[in-house]
Amino acid sequence: MARPRKPLLNRERIVTTALALVDAEGLEAVSTRRLAAELGVSGPSLYNHFRNKDEILDAVADSVSAQVDLSMFDEADGRDWRTALHDWAVSYRAALADHPHIVPVLARGPGRRPAGLRVADAVFGAMVRAGWPPAHATHIGALMRYFITGSALGSFARGFVDDETAYDPADYPHLGQAHLLAEHQKQVDEGAFETGLRALLDGLAVRYGAVRGGHASATAEQ
């Protein structure tokens, strides 16, 4: 009887296995030795596909970026710039919420990662088409990444312990219900994200009016 063949080792299989390991145990769990063991191969065989651990983590991060919906930035989509930014931010945060341990790698920026660069290109291009000057479009892309990745780095709600005796009213008179926050993590964290996102977009809308108004005045004077 023929022996069953092992699945062919390729970049996709390595990245999928590495992502599962990161999700389960965090970035520290990833090493070429551990990955090789999980894949049932020898360590050196990984180097046929990636030069080192950092390249593997870059590819894992990029696989998460590839999960982010960018359809709202298509020229034919029809959403205005504010709605597009909102819907994209929600999709981006959802992807990060599914894979929180990879956020520190993503927070460093796209570097040479194809999917990450497609995200940056889509945001910048859509903002310029909407009438934002290129410098402003760059700032918007940066501030949105700061806000979204920052929101995914940790849970505000889970920052409080599930023990009402930890928050003595004599010391913390306004934290009498803080021990209940962890129980409502999703509601608290998603509500905070949506509140912050809408406030950010409100501010950008005011700025947009000022920028476009200044552009119109400058054009009229020419």
Coordinates of N, CA and C in Angstrom, one line a residue:
M1 N 0.9 -1.2 0.0 CA 0.0 0.0 0.0 C 0.9 1.2 0.0
A2 N 0.5 2.2 -0.9 CA 1.4 3.4 -0.9 C 1.2 4.2 0.3
R3 N 2.3 4.9 0.8 CA 2.2 5.7 1.9 C 1.5 7.0 1.6
P4 N 0.6 7.6 2.5 CA 0.0 8.8 2.1 C 1.0 9.9 2.0
R5 N 0.8 10.8 1.0 CA 1.7 11.9 0.7 C 1.4 13.0 1.7
K6 N 2.5 13.7 2.1 CA 2.3 14.9 2.9 C 1.8 16.0 2.1
P7 N 1.0 16.9 2.6 CA 0.6 18.1 1.8 C 1.8 18.9 1.3
L8 N 1.7 19.3 0.1 CA 2.8 20.1 -0.5 C 3.1 21.4 0.4
L9 N 4.3 21.6 0.7 CA 4.7 22.8 1.5 C 4.7 24.0 0.5
N10 N 4.0 25.1 0.8 CA 4.0 26.3 0.0 C 3.8 27.5 0.9
R11 N 3.9 28.7 0.4 CA 3.8 29.9 1.2 C 2.5 30.0 1.8
E12 N 1.4 29.6 1.1 CA 0.1 29.8 1.7 C -0.1 28.9 2.9
R13 N 0.4 27.7 2.8 CA 0.2 26.7 3.9 C 1.1 27.2 5.1
I14 N 2.2 27.7 4.9 CA 3.1 28.3 6.0 C 2.4 29.4 6.6
V15 N 1.9 30.4 5.8 CA 1.2 31.5 6.4 C 0.0 31.2 7.2
T16 N -0.9 30.3 6.6 CA -2.1 29.8 7.3 C -1.8 29.2 8.7
T17 N -0.7 28.4 8.7 CA -0.3 27.7 10.0 C 0.2 28.7 10.9
A18 N 1.0 29.7 10.4 CA 1.6 30.7 11.3 C 0.5 31.6 11.9
L19 N -0.5 31.9 11.1 CA -1.5 32.8 11.6 C -2.3 32.1 12.7
A20 N -2.6 30.8 12.5 CA -3.3 30.0 13.5 C -2.5 30.0 14.8
L21 N -1.2 29.9 14.7 CA -0.3 29.9 15.8 C -0.3 31.2 16.5
V22 N -0.3 32.3 15.8 CA -0.3 33.6 16.3 C -1.6 33.9 17.0
D23 N -2.7 33.5 16.4 CA -4.0 33.7 17.0 C -4.2 32.9 18.3
A24 N -3.6 31.7 18.4 CA -3.8 30.9 19.5 C -2.8 31.2 20.7
E25 N -1.6 31.6 20.3 CA -0.6 31.8 21.4 C 0.2 33.1 21.3
G26 N 0.0 33.9 20.3 CA 0.7 35.2 20.3 C 1.9 35.1 19.4
L27 N 2.5 36.3 19.2 CA 3.7 36.4 18.3 C 4.9 35.6 18.8
E28 N 5.0 35.6 20.2 CA 6.2 34.9 20.7 C 6.2 33.4 20.4
A29 N 5.1 32.9 20.1 CA 5.0 31.4 19.8 C 5.6 31.1 18.5
V30 N 5.8 32.0 17.6 CA 6.2 31.7 16.3 C 7.7 31.7 16.2
S31 N 8.2 30.5 15.7 CA 9.6 30.4 15.4 C 9.7 29.4 14.2
T32 N 10.8 29.4 13.5 CA 10.9 28.5 12.4 C 10.8 27.0 12.9
R33 N 11.4 26.8 14.0 CA 11.4 25.4 14.6 C 10.0 25.0 14.9
R34 N 9.3 25.9 15.6 CA 7.9 25.5 16.0 C 7.0 25.4 14.7
L35 N 7.2 26.2 13.8 CA 6.4 26.1 12.5 C 6.7 24.8 11.8
A36 N 7.9 24.5 11.7 CA 8.3 23.3 11.0 C 7.6 22.1 11.7
A37 N 7.6 22.1 13.0 CA 7.0 21.0 13.8 C 5.5 20.9 13.5
E38 N 4.9 22.1 13.5 CA 3.4 22.2 13.2 C 3.1 21.7 11.8
L39 N 4.0 21.9 10.9 CA 3.8 21.6 9.5 C 4.2 20.2 9.2
G40 N 5.0 19.6 10.1 CA 5.5 18.2 9.9 C 6.6 18.2 8.8
V41 N 7.5 19.2 8.8 CA 8.6 19.3 7.9 C 9.9 19.6 8.6
S42 N 11.0 19.5 7.9 CA 12.2 19.9 8.5 C 12.3 21.5 8.5
G43 N 13.0 22.0 9.5 CA 13.2 23.5 9.6 C 13.7 24.1 8.3
P44 N 14.8 23.6 7.8 CA 15.4 24.2 6.6 C 14.5 24.3 5.4
S45 N 13.5 23.5 5.3 CA 12.6 23.5 4.2 C 11.8 24.8 4.1
L46 N 11.6 25.5 5.3 CA 10.9 26.8 5.3 C 11.7 27.8 4.6
Y47 N 13.0 27.7 4.6 CA 13.8 28.7 4.0 C 13.8 28.7 2.4
N48 N 13.1 27.7 1.9 CA 12.8 27.7 0.5 C 11.8 28.7 0.1
H49 N 11.0 29.2 1.1 CA 9.9 30.1 0.9 C 10.0 31.4 1.6
F50 N 10.7 31.4 2.7 CA 10.9 32.7 3.5 C 12.3 32.7 4.0
R51 N 12.9 33.9 4.0 CA 14.3 34.0 4.5 C 14.4 33.8 6.0
N52 N 13.4 34.3 6.8 CA 13.5 34.3 8.2 C 12.1 34.5 8.8
K53 N 12.1 34.5 10.1 CA 10.8 34.6 10.9 C 10.1 35.9 10.6
D54 N 10.9 37.0 10.4 CA 10.3 38.3 10.2 C 9.5 38.3 8.9
E55 N 10.1 37.7 7.8 CA 9.4 37.6 6.6 C 8.0 36.8 6.7
I56 N 8.1 35.8 7.5 CA 6.9 35.0 7.7 C 5.8 35.9 8.4
L57 N 6.2 36.6 9.5 CA 5.2 37.5 10.2 C 4.7 38.6 9.2
D58 N 5.6 39.1 8.4 CA 5.1 40.1 7.4 C 4.0 39.5 6.5
A59 N 4.2 38.3 6.1 CA 3.3 37.6 5.2 C 2.0 37.3 6.0
V60 N 2.1 37.0 7.2 CA 0.9 36.7 8.1 C 0.1 38.0 8.2
A61 N 0.8 39.1 8.5 CA 0.2 40.4 8.6 C -0.5 40.8 7.3
D62 N 0.2 40.5 6.2 CA -0.4 40.9 4.9 C -1.7 40.1 4.6
S63 N -1.7 38.9 5.1 CA -2.9 38.0 4.9 C -4.1 38.6 5.6
V64 N -3.8 39.2 6.7 CA -4.9 39.9 7.5 C -5.4 41.2 6.7
S65 N -4.4 41.9 6.2 CA -4.8 43.1 5.4 C -5.6 42.8 4.2
A66 N -5.4 41.6 3.7 CA -6.1 41.2 2.5 C -7.6 40.9 2.8
Q67 N -7.9 40.7 4.1 CA -9.3 40.5 4.5 C -10.1 41.7 4.6
V68 N -9.5 42.9 4.5 CA -10.2 44.2 4.6 C -10.9 44.5 3.3
D69 N -12.1 44.9 3.4 CA -13.0 45.3 2.3 C -12.5 46.6 1.8
L70 N -12.2 46.7 0.5 CA -11.8 48.0 -0.1 C -12.8 48.4 -1.2
S71 N -13.9 47.7 -1.4 CA -14.9 48.0 -2.5 C -15.4 49.4 -2.4
M72 N -15.5 50.0 -1.2 CA -16.1 51.3 -1.0 C -15.2 52.4 -1.7
F73 N -14.0 52.1 -2.0 CA -13.1 53.1 -2.6 C -13.1 53.0 -4.1
D74 N -13.8 52.0 -4.7 CA -13.9 51.9 -6.2 C -14.5 53.1 -6.7
E75 N -14.0 53.6 -7.8 CA -14.6 54.8 -8.4 C -16.1 54.6 -8.8
A76 N -16.5 53.4 -9.1 CA -17.9 53.2 -9.5 C -18.8 52.9 -8.3
D77 N -18.3 52.9 -7.1 CA -19.0 52.5 -5.9 C -20.1 53.5 -5.6
G78 N -19.8 54.8 -5.6 CA -20.8 55.8 -5.3 C -20.9 56.3 -3.9
R79 N -20.2 55.7 -3.0 CA -20.2 56.2 -1.6 C -19.3 57.5 -1.5
D80 N -19.8 58.5 -0.8 CA -19.0 59.7 -0.6 C -17.8 59.4 0.3
W81 N -16.8 60.3 0.3 CA -15.5 59.9 1.0 C -15.7 59.6 2.5
R82 N -16.7 60.3 3.1 CA -16.9 60.1 4.6 C -17.5 58.7 4.8
T83 N -18.5 58.4 4.0 CA -19.1 57.1 4.2 C -18.1 56.0 3.9
A84 N -17.3 56.2 2.8 CA -16.3 55.2 2.5 C -15.3 55.0 3.6
L85 N -14.8 56.0 4.2 CA -13.9 55.9 5.3 C -14.5 55.2 6.5
H86 N -15.8 55.5 6.8 CA -16.4 54.8 7.9 C -16.6 53.3 7.6
D87 N -17.1 53.0 6.4 CA -17.3 51.5 6.2 C -16.0 50.8 6.1
W88 N -14.9 51.4 5.5 CA -13.6 50.8 5.5 C -13.1 50.6 6.9
A89 N -13.2 51.6 7.7 CA -12.7 51.5 9.1 C -13.3 50.4 9.9
V90 N -14.6 50.2 9.7 CA -15.4 49.1 10.4 C -14.9 47.8 9.9
S91 N -14.6 47.6 8.6 CA -14.1 46.4 8.0 C -12.7 46.1 8.5
Y92 N -11.9 47.1 8.6 CA -10.5 47.0 9.0 C -10.5 46.6 10.5
R93 N -11.2 47.2 11.3 CA -11.2 46.9 12.7 C -11.7 45.4 12.9
A94 N -12.7 45.0 12.1 CA -13.2 43.7 12.3 C -12.2 42.6 12.0
A95 N -11.4 42.9 10.9 CA -10.3 42.0 10.6 C -9.2 41.9 11.7
L96 N -8.9 43.1 12.3 CA -8.0 43.1 13.4 C -8.5 42.5 14.7
A97 N -9.8 42.7 14.9 CA -10.5 42.1 16.1 C -10.4 40.5 16.0
D98 N -10.4 40.0 14.8 CA -10.4 38.5 14.6 C -8.9 38.0 14.8
H99 N -7.9 38.9 14.7 CA -6.5 38.5 14.8 C -5.8 39.6 15.6
P100 N -6.1 39.8 16.9 CA -5.5 40.9 17.6 C -4.0 40.8 17.9
H101 N -3.5 39.5 17.9 CA -2.1 39.4 18.2 C -1.1 39.9 17.1
I102 N -1.7 40.0 15.9 CA -0.8 40.4 14.8 C -0.8 41.9 14.6
V103 N -1.6 42.6 15.4 CA -1.8 44.1 15.3 C -0.4 44.8 15.5
P104 N 0.4 44.4 16.4 CA 1.7 45.2 16.5 C 2.5 45.1 15.2
V105 N 2.5 44.0 14.5 CA 3.2 44.0 13.2 C 2.5 44.9 12.2
L106 N 1.2 44.9 12.1 CA 0.5 45.7 11.2 C 0.7 47.2 11.5
A107 N 0.8 47.5 12.8 CA 0.9 48.9 13.2 C 2.2 49.5 12.7
R108 N 3.2 48.7 12.3 CA 4.5 49.3 11.8 C 4.3 49.8 10.4
G109 N 3.2 49.6 9.8 CA 3.0 50.1 8.4 C 3.2 49.0 7.4
P110 N 2.8 49.3 6.1 CA 2.8 48.2 5.1 C 4.2 47.8 4.6
G111 N 5.2 48.7 4.7 CA 6.5 48.3 4.1 C 6.4 47.9 2.7
R112 N 6.7 46.7 2.4 CA 6.6 46.1 1.0 C 5.4 45.1 0.8
R113 N 4.6 45.1 1.8 CA 3.5 44.1 1.8 C 2.5 44.4 0.7
P114 N 2.2 43.6 -0.2 CA 1.3 43.9 -1.3 C -0.1 44.3 -0.9
A115 N -0.8 43.5 0.0 CA -2.1 43.8 0.4 C -2.2 45.1 1.2
G116 N -1.2 45.3 2.1 CA -1.1 46.5 2.9 C -0.9 47.7 2.0
L117 N -0.1 47.6 1.0 CA 0.1 48.7 0.0 C -1.2 49.0 -0.8
R118 N -2.0 47.9 -1.1 CA -3.2 48.2 -1.8 C -4.2 48.9 -0.9
V119 N -4.2 48.7 0.4 CA -5.0 49.4 1.3 C -4.6 50.9 1.3
A120 N -3.3 51.2 1.5 CA -2.9 52.6 1.5 C -3.2 53.3 0.2
D121 N -3.0 52.6 -0.9 CA -3.2 53.2 -2.2 C -4.7 53.5 -2.4
A122 N -5.5 52.6 -2.0 CA -7.0 52.8 -2.2 C -7.5 54.0 -1.3
V123 N -7.0 54.1 -0.1 CA -7.4 55.2 0.7 C -7.0 56.5 0.2
F124 N -5.7 56.6 -0.2 CA -5.1 57.8 -0.7 C -5.8 58.2 -2.0
G125 N -5.9 57.3 -2.9 CA -6.5 57.6 -4.2 C -8.0 58.1 -4.0
A126 N -8.7 57.5 -3.1 CA -10.1 57.9 -3.0 C -10.2 59.3 -2.4
M127 N -9.3 59.6 -1.4 CA -9.3 60.9 -0.8 C -9.0 62.0 -1.8
V128 N -8.0 61.8 -2.7 CA -7.6 62.7 -3.7 C -8.7 62.9 -4.7
R129 N -9.4 61.8 -5.1 CA -10.5 62.0 -6.0 C -11.6 62.8 -5.4
A130 N -11.8 62.7 -4.1 CA -12.8 63.4 -3.4 C -12.6 64.9 -3.3
G131 N -11.3 65.3 -3.6 CA -11.0 66.7 -3.6 C -10.0 67.1 -2.5
W132 N -9.6 66.1 -1.7 CA -8.6 66.4 -0.7 C -7.2 66.7 -1.3
P133 N -6.5 67.7 -0.9 CA -5.1 67.9 -1.4 C -4.3 66.6 -1.1
P134 N -3.3 66.3 -1.9 CA -2.5 65.1 -1.6 C -1.9 65.0 -0.2
A135 N -1.4 66.2 0.3 CA -0.8 66.2 1.7 C -1.9 65.8 2.7
H136 N -3.1 66.4 2.6 CA -4.2 66.0 3.5 C -4.6 64.6 3.4
A137 N -4.6 64.1 2.1 CA -5.0 62.7 1.9 C -4.0 61.8 2.6
T138 N -2.7 62.1 2.6 CA -1.7 61.4 3.3 C -1.9 61.4 4.8
H139 N -2.3 62.6 5.4 CA -2.5 62.7 6.8 C -3.7 61.9 7.2
I140 N -4.8 61.9 6.3 CA -6.0 61.1 6.6 C -5.7 59.6 6.7
G141 N -4.9 59.1 5.7 CA -4.5 57.7 5.8 C -3.8 57.4 7.0
A142 N -2.9 58.3 7.5 CA -2.1 58.0 8.7 C -2.9 58.0 9.9
L143 N -3.8 59.1 10.0 CA -4.6 59.2 11.3 C -5.6 58.0 11.4
M144 N -6.1 57.6 10.3 CA -7.1 56.5 10.3 C -6.3 55.2 10.7
R145 N -5.1 55.0 10.3 CA -4.4 53.8 10.7 C -4.1 53.9 12.2
Y146 N -3.7 55.1 12.6 CA -3.4 55.2 14.1 C -4.6 54.9 14.9
F147 N -5.8 55.4 14.5 CA -7.0 55.2 15.2 C -7.4 53.7 15.2
I148 N -7.4 53.1 14.0 CA -7.9 51.8 13.9 C -7.0 50.8 14.6
T149 N -5.7 50.8 14.3 CA -4.8 49.9 15.0 C -4.7 50.1 16.5
G150 N -4.8 51.4 16.9 CA -4.7 51.7 18.3 C -5.9 51.1 19.0
S151 N -7.1 51.1 18.4 CA -8.3 50.6 19.0 C -8.2 49.1 19.1
A152 N -7.4 48.5 18.3 CA -7.3 47.0 18.3 C -6.2 46.5 19.2
L153 N -5.4 47.3 19.7 CA -4.2 46.9 20.5 C -4.6 46.3 21.8
G154 N -5.8 46.7 22.3 CA -6.2 46.2 23.6 C -7.7 46.5 23.8
S155 N -8.3 45.9 24.9 CA -9.7 46.2 25.2 C -9.8 47.1 26.4
F156 N -10.5 48.2 26.3 CA -10.7 49.1 27.4 C -11.5 48.4 28.5
A157 N -12.5 47.7 28.0 CA -13.4 47.0 29.0 C -12.6 45.9 29.8
R158 N -11.8 45.2 29.1 CA -11.0 44.1 29.8 C -9.9 44.7 30.7
G159 N -9.7 46.0 30.6 CA -8.7 46.6 31.5 C -9.1 46.7 32.9
F160 N -10.3 46.4 33.2 CA -10.9 46.4 34.6 C -11.2 45.0 35.0
V161 N -10.9 44.7 36.3 CA -11.1 43.3 36.8 C -12.5 43.1 37.2
D162 N -12.9 41.9 37.2 CA -14.3 41.5 37.5 C -14.4 41.3 39.0
D163 N -14.2 42.3 39.8 CA -14.2 42.2 41.2 C -14.5 43.6 41.8
E164 N -15.8 43.7 42.3 CA -16.2 45.0 42.7 C -15.4 45.5 43.9
T165 N -14.8 44.6 44.7 CA -14.0 45.1 45.8 C -12.7 45.8 45.4
A166 N -12.3 45.7 44.1 CA -11.1 46.3 43.7 C -11.2 47.8 43.5
Y167 N -12.5 48.3 43.5 CA -12.7 49.7 43.2 C -13.5 50.3 44.4
D168 N -12.8 50.5 45.5 CA -13.3 51.1 46.7 C -13.8 52.5 46.5
P169 N -15.1 52.8 46.7 CA -15.7 54.1 46.5 C -14.9 55.2 47.2
A170 N -14.3 54.9 48.3 CA -13.5 55.9 49.0 C -12.4 56.4 48.2
D171 N -11.8 55.5 47.4 CA -10.7 55.9 46.6 C -11.1 56.2 45.2
Y172 N -12.1 55.6 44.6 CA -12.5 55.8 43.2 C -14.0 56.0 43.2
P173 N -14.5 57.2 43.6 CA -15.9 57.4 43.8 C -16.8 57.3 42.5
H174 N -16.1 57.3 41.3 CA -16.9 57.2 40.1 C -16.7 55.9 39.3
L175 N -16.1 54.9 40.0 CA -15.9 53.6 39.4 C -16.7 52.5 40.0
G176 N -17.8 52.8 40.5 CA -18.6 51.8 41.2 C -19.1 50.7 40.3
Q177 N -19.2 50.9 39.0 CA -19.7 49.9 38.1 C -18.6 49.4 37.2
A178 N -17.3 49.8 37.5 CA -16.2 49.4 36.6 C -16.0 47.9 36.5
H179 N -16.4 47.2 37.6 CA -16.2 45.7 37.6 C -17.1 45.0 36.6
L180 N -18.1 45.7 36.1 CA -19.1 45.1 35.2 C -18.6 45.3 33.7
L181 N -17.6 46.1 33.5 CA -17.2 46.4 32.1 C -16.8 45.2 31.3
A182 N -16.0 44.3 31.9 CA -15.4 43.2 31.2 C -16.6 42.3 30.7
E183 N -17.7 42.2 31.5 CA -18.8 41.4 31.1 C -19.5 41.9 29.9
H184 N -19.3 43.2 29.6 CA -19.9 43.8 28.4 C -18.8 44.3 27.4
Q185 N -17.8 43.5 27.3 CA -16.6 44.0 26.5 C -17.0 44.4 25.1
K186 N -17.7 43.5 24.4 CA -18.0 43.8 23.0 C -18.8 45.1 22.8
Q187 N -19.8 45.3 23.7 CA -20.7 46.5 23.6 C -19.9 47.7 23.9
V188 N -19.0 47.6 24.9 CA -18.3 48.8 25.3 C -17.2 49.2 24.3
D189 N -16.5 48.2 23.8 CA -15.4 48.5 22.9 C -15.9 48.9 21.6
E190 N -16.9 48.2 21.1 CA -17.4 48.6 19.8 C -18.1 49.9 19.8
G191 N -18.8 50.2 20.9 CA -19.4 51.5 21.1 C -18.4 52.6 21.2
A192 N -17.3 52.4 21.8 CA -16.2 53.4 21.9 C -15.6 53.6 20.5
F193 N -15.4 52.5 19.8 CA -14.8 52.7 18.5 C -15.8 53.5 17.6
E194 N -17.0 53.2 17.6 CA -18.0 53.9 16.7 C -18.1 55.4 17.1
T195 N -18.1 55.6 18.4 CA -18.2 57.0 18.9 C -16.9 57.8 18.4
G196 N -15.8 57.2 18.6 CA -14.5 57.9 18.2 C -14.5 58.1 16.7
L197 N -14.9 57.0 16.0 CA -14.9 57.1 14.5 C -15.8 58.2 14.0
R198 N -17.0 58.3 14.5 CA -17.9 59.4 14.1 C -17.4 60.8 14.5
A199 N -16.8 60.9 15.6 CA -16.2 62.2 16.0 C -15.0 62.6 15.1
L200 N -14.2 61.6 14.8 CA -13.1 61.8 13.9 C -13.6 62.3 12.5
L201 N -14.6 61.6 12.0 CA -15.2 61.9 10.7 C -15.9 63.3 10.7
D202 N -16.5 63.6 11.8 CA -17.1 64.9 12.0 C -16.1 66.0 11.8
G203 N -15.0 65.8 12.5 CA -13.9 66.8 12.5 C -13.3 66.9 11.0
L204 N -13.1 65.8 10.4 CA -12.6 65.8 9.0 C -13.6 66.5 8.1
A205 N -14.9 66.3 8.3 CA -15.9 67.0 7.5 C -15.8 68.5 7.6
V206 N -15.6 69.0 8.8 CA -15.3 70.4 9.0 C -14.1 70.9 8.3
R207 N -13.0 70.1 8.4 CA -11.8 70.4 7.8 C -11.9 70.4 6.3
Y208 N -12.7 69.5 5.8 CA -12.9 69.4 4.3 C -13.6 70.6 3.8
G209 N -14.6 71.1 4.5 CA -15.3 72.3 4.1 C -14.3 73.5 4.1
A210 N -13.4 73.6 5.0 CA -12.4 74.7 5.1 C -11.5 74.6 3.9
V211 N -11.0 73.4 3.7 CA -10.0 73.1 2.6 C -10.7 73.4 1.2
R212 N -11.9 72.9 1.0 CA -12.5 73.1 -0.3 C -12.9 74.6 -0.5
G213 N -13.3 75.2 0.6 CA -13.7 76.6 0.6 C -12.5 77.5 0.2
G214 N -11.4 77.1 0.8 CA -10.1 77.9 0.5 C -9.7 77.6 -0.9
H215 N -9.9 76.4 -1.4 CA -9.5 76.1 -2.8 C -10.4 76.9 -3.8
A216 N -11.7 77.0 -3.4 CA -12.6 77.7 -4.3 C -12.3 79.2 -4.4
S217 N -11.9 79.7 -3.2 CA -11.6 81.2 -3.2 C -10.3 81.4 -4.0
A218 N -9.3 80.5 -3.8 CA -8.1 80.7 -4.6 C -8.3 80.6 -6.1
T219 N -9.2 79.7 -6.5 CA -9.5 79.5 -7.9 C -10.2 80.8 -8.4
A220 N -11.1 81.4 -7.6 CA -11.9 82.5 -8.1 C -11.0 83.7 -8.2
E221 N -9.9 83.8 -7.4 CA -9.0 85.0 -7.5 C -8.1 84.9 -8.7
Q222 N -8.0 83.7 -9.3 CA -7.0 83.6 -10.4 C -7.6 84.2 -11.7

